[in-house]
Structures are given as C-alpha cells and as structure tokens.
Tab-separated table of C-alpha atoms in Angstrom:
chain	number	residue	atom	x	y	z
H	265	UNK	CA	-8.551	0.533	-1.629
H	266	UNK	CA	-9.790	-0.977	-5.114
H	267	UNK	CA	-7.796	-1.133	-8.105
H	268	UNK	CA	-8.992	-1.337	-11.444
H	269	UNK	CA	-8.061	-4.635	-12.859
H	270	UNK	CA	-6.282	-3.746	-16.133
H	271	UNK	CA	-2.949	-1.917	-15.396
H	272	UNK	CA	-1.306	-0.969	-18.425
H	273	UNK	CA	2.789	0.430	-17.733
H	274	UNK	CA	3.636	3.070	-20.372
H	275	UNK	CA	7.371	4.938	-21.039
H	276	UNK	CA	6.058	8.372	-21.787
H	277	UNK	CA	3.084	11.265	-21.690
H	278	UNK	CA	2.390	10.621	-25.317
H	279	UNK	CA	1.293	6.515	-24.859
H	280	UNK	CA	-0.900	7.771	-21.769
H	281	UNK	CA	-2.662	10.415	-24.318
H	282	UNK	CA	-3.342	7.818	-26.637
H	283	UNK	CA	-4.150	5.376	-24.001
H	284	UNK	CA	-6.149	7.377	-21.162
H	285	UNK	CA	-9.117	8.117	-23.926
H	286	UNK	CA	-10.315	4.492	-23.994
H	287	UNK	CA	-11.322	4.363	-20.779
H	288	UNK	CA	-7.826	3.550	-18.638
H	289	UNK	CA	-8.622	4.331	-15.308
H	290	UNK	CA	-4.813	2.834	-13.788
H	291	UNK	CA	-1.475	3.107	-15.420
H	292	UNK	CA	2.053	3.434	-14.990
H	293	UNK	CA	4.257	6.253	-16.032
H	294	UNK	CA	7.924	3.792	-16.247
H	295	UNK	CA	10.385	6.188	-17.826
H	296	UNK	CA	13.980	4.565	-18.338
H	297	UNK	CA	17.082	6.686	-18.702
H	298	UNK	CA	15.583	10.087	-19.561
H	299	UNK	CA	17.593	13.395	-18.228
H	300	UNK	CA	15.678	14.764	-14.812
H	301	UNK	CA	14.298	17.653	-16.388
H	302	UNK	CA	12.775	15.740	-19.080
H	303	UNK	CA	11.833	13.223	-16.159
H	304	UNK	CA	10.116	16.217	-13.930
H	305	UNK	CA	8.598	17.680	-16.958
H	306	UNK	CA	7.060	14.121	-17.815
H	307	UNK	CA	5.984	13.744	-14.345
H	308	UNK	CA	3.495	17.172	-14.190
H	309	UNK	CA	2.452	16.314	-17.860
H	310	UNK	CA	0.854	12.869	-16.816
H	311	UNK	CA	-0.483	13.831	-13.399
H	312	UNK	CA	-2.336	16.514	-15.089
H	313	UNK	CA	-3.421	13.890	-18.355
H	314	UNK	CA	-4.648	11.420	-15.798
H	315	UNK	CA	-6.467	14.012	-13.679
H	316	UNK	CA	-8.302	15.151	-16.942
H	317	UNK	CA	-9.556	11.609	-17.414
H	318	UNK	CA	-10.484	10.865	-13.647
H	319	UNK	CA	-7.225	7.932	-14.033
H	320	UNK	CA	-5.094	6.622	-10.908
H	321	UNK	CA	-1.271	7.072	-11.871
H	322	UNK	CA	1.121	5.312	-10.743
H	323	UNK	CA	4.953	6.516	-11.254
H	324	UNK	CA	7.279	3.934	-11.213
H	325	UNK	CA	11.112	4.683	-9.510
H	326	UNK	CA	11.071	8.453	-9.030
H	327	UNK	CA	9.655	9.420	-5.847
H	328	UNK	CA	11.624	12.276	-4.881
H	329	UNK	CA	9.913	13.523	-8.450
H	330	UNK	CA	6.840	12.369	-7.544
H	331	UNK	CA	6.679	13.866	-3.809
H	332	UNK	CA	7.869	17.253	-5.863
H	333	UNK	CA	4.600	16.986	-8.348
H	334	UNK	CA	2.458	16.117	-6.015
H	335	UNK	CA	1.782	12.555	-7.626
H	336	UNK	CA	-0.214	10.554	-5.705
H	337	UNK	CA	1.065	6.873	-6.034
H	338	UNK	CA	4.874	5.868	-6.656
H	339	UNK	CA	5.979	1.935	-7.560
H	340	UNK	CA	9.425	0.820	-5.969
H	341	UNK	CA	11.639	-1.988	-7.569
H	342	UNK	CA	13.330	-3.429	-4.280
H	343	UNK	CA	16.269	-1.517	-5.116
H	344	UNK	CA	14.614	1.430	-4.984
H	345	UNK	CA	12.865	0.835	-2.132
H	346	UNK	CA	16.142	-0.217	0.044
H	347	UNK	CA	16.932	3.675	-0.571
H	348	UNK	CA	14.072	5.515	-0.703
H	349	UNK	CA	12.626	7.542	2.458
H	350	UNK	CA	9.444	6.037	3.045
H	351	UNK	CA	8.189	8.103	5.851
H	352	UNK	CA	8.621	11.097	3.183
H	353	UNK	CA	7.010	9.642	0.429
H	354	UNK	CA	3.910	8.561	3.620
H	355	UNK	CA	3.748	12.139	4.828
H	356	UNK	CA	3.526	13.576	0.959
H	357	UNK	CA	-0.053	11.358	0.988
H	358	UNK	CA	1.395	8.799	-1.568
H	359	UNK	CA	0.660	5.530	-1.898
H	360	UNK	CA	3.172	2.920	-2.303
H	361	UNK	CA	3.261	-0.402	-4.710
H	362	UNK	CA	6.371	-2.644	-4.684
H	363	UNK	CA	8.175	-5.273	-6.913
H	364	UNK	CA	8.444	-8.538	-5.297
H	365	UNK	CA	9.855	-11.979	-6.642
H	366	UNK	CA	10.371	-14.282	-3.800
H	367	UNK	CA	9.266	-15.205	-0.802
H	368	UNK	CA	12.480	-12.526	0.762
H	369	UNK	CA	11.083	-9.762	-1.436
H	370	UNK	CA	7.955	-10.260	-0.358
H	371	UNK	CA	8.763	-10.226	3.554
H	372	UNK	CA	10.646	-6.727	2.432
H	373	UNK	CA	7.487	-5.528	0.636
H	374	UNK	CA	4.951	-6.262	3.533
H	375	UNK	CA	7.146	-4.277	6.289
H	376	UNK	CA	6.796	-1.200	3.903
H	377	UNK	CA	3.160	-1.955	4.652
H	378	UNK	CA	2.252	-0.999	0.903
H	379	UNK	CA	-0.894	-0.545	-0.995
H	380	UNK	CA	0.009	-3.747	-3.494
H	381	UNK	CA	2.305	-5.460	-4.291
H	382	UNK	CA	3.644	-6.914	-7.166
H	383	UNK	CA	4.500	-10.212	-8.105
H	384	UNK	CA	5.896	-11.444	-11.436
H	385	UNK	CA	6.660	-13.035	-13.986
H	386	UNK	CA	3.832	-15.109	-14.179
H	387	UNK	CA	4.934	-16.316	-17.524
H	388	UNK	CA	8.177	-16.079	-19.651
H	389	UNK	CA	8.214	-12.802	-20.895
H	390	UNK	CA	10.336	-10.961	-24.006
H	391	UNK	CA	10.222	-7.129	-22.554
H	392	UNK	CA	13.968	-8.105	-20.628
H	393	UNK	CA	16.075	-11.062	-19.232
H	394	UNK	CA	14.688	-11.853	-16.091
H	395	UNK	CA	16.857	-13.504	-12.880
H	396	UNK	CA	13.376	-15.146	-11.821
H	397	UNK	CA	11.677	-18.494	-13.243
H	398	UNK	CA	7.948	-17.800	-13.993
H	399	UNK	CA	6.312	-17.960	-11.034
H	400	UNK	CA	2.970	-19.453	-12.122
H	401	UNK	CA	-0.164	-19.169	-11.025
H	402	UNK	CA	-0.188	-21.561	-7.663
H	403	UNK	CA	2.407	-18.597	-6.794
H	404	UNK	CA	-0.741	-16.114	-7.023
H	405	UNK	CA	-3.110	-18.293	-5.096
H	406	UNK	CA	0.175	-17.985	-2.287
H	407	UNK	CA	0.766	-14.648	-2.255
H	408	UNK	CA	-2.770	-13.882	-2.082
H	409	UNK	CA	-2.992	-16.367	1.192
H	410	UNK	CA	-0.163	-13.683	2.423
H	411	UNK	CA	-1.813	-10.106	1.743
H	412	UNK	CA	-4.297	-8.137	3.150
H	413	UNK	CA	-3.719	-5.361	0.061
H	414	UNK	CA	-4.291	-5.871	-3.574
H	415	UNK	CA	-1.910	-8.542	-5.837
H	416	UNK	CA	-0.755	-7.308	-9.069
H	417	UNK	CA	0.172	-9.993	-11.123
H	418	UNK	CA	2.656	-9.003	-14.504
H	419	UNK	CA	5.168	-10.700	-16.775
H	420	UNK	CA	3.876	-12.457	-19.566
H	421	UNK	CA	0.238	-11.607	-19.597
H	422	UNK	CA	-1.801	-11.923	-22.711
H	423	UNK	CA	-5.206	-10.914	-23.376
H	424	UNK	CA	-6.094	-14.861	-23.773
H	425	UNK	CA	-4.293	-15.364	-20.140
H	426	UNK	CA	-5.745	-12.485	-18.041
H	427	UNK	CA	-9.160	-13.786	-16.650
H	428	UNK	CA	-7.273	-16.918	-15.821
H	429	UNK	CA	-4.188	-14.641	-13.937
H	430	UNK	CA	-7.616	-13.265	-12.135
H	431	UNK	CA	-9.185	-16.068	-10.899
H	432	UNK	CA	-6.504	-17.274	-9.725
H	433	UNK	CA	-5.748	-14.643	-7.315
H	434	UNK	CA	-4.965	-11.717	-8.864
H	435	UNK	CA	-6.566	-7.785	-8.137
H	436	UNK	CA	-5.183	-5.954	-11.639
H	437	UNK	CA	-3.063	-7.454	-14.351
H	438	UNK	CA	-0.019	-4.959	-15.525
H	439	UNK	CA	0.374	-4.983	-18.953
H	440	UNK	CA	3.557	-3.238	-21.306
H	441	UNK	CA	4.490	-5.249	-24.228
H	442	UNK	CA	0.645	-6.284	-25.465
H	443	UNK	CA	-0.190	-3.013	-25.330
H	444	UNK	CA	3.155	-1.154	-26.591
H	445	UNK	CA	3.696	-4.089	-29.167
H	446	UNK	CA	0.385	-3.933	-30.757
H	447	UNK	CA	-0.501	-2.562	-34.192
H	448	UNK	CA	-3.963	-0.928	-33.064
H	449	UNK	CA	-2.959	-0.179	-29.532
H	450	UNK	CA	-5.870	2.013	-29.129
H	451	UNK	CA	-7.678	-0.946	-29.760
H	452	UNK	CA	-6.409	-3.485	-27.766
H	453	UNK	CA	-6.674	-1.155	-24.454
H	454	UNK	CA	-10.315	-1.665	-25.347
H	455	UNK	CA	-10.323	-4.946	-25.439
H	456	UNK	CA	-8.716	-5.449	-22.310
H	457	UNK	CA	-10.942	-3.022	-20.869
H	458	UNK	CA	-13.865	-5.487	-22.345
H	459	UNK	CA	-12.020	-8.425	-21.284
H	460	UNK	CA	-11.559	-7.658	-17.300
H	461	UNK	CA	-14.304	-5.598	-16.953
H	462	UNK	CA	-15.990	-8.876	-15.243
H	463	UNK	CA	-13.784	-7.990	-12.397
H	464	UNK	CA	-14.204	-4.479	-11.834
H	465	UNK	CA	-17.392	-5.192	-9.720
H	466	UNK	CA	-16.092	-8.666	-8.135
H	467	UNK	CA	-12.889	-7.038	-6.756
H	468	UNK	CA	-12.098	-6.645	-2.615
H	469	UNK	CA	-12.157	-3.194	-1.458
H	470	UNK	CA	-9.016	-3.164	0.665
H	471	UNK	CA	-8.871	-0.806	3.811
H	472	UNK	CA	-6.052	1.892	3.165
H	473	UNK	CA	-2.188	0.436	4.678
C-alpha cells in the first residue's frame, strides 16, 4: 500500500471542499463533539467529495459510522482502538491507521496488524496539551526499524520541517494547524503538495496487512 506523503486532518466537509481541489489525494475527516446525525451526515458527504476527486479518506474515531457509509479507511486513537471491533471494521474492507506514542502503544498498534501507524509529536505543537515529550526524529528512524507498513509522522510539522520529517523515516506527514491556521489555505495545500511531491515517486509500496 502507498500513501501519498502530505496528509492534511480536517474537522468538517466544507475544509475538504476547499482543500480536495488542489490536488489532496489523502486526508482526514477528525470531527470533535458533533451530534451523530450531523456526524453520519458528515461521513456520506466526504466519502462522496473524496470519491469525486479520486482522494483516499481517512475517518478518524467513528468506525461504527464509517462501516455504516461504507468508508474505506478509519484512524483509531488507542482508546478507541481498546473498544472497537476490529474483525468488523476487517470484514467491512477497511483499512486501519492507529495513534501510537511509545514504545507500549506501538506493541498495541502492530498486533492490530494496521495499514500505518502513527507516531507523534515530532515537535512541540499548539493544536492541544500533549502527555508526550516530542519524540524527535531519531524516534522516526526507530519506528521505521520496527514496521513493515507506512510511518506517519504528525505534531508540529511545518512546511520548512517536512522533507527533513521524510528523510528521516517518515511515509506521509499529517498536517492540521498549518493548514487550518493559514490565511491562504488554498494556497498552502499547494505548496505542500509542491514541497513533498519529491516523495511521491521515492515512497515503499507496502504489501496490504
């Protein structure tokens, strides 16, 4: 499996229709503390937004919605993915990404036996108070050693810091306040288009998990 190495994260439909017309081709739908309905109703929207522009979604938490939608990728926090029913969300077709920020998390992720995982921060980062110390790059080039499925680095990332997340280990690098912070944020999904775009044709094509 190949991901595309810029991953923005996104709280609603309307940032992915703004978004997905630059040329986003992997994102994250993250909605936080929206009713179901308007959850459900968010869901079809973006699986239907993406599909127009030939984009990979990714819906972060709600997999029972997802399964329902037929989405066809789901991210799990390790919270979420202590509850959720993986064999259901495997035999709905989806694939599975998952949070990880130590070396516990990680041994959790891999017996999911997901499609990435995630590992983060990398840096300090303002979106939310974090429990974790930045884990730095030499944590990429170890995590890496680990997996035999893509690495998605986040927390922190800049435009500036992204081909440097990538060579050190990195598959995609997820991206939410540099994109959601920005003035032009039309324009800066181009430019981090422009700016990993180097690594769209040096990236490992993973075997399925």
């Amino acid at each position: 499996m190949h991901l595309d190495p810029f991953y923005p994260i996104v709280p609603d439909t309307d940032w992915l229709a703004r978004l997905l017309p630059q040329g986003v081709k992997f994102v994250q739908l993250r909605i936080k503390e929206k009713p179901l309905d308007t959850v459900r109703a968010e869901i079809e929207k973006a699986i239907r937004l993406c599909a127009d522009h030939a984009c990979q979604l990714v819906i972060n938490d709600y997999w029972r919605e997802a399964i329902d939608a037929g989405a066809g990728f789901v991210h799990l926090g390790q919270a979420d993915l202590a509850g959720a029913d993986l064999a259901a969300i495997r035999a709905a077709g989806i694939k599975i990404g998952i949070s990880t920020h130590s070396e516990g998390e990680l041994e959790a992720a891999l017996a999911a036996a997901p499609d990435y995982v995630a590992l983060g921060p990398i840096y300090a980062t303002a979106l939310k108070k974090m429990p974790w110390a930045p884990q730095g790059l030499p944590r990429l080039a170890e995590w890496r050693a680990q997996l035999s499925c893509p690495l998605v680095a986040i927390g922190g990332i800049t435009l500036d810091r992204a081909p440097i997340v990538l060579a050190a280990g990195a598959d995609t690098v997820a991206v939410i306040t540099d994109i959601v912070t920005s003035q032009d944020p039309e324009l800066r999904a181009r430019n981090w288009i422009a700016v990993t775009n180097p690594w769209r044709s040096l990236s490992t094509d993973y075997p399925q998990a």
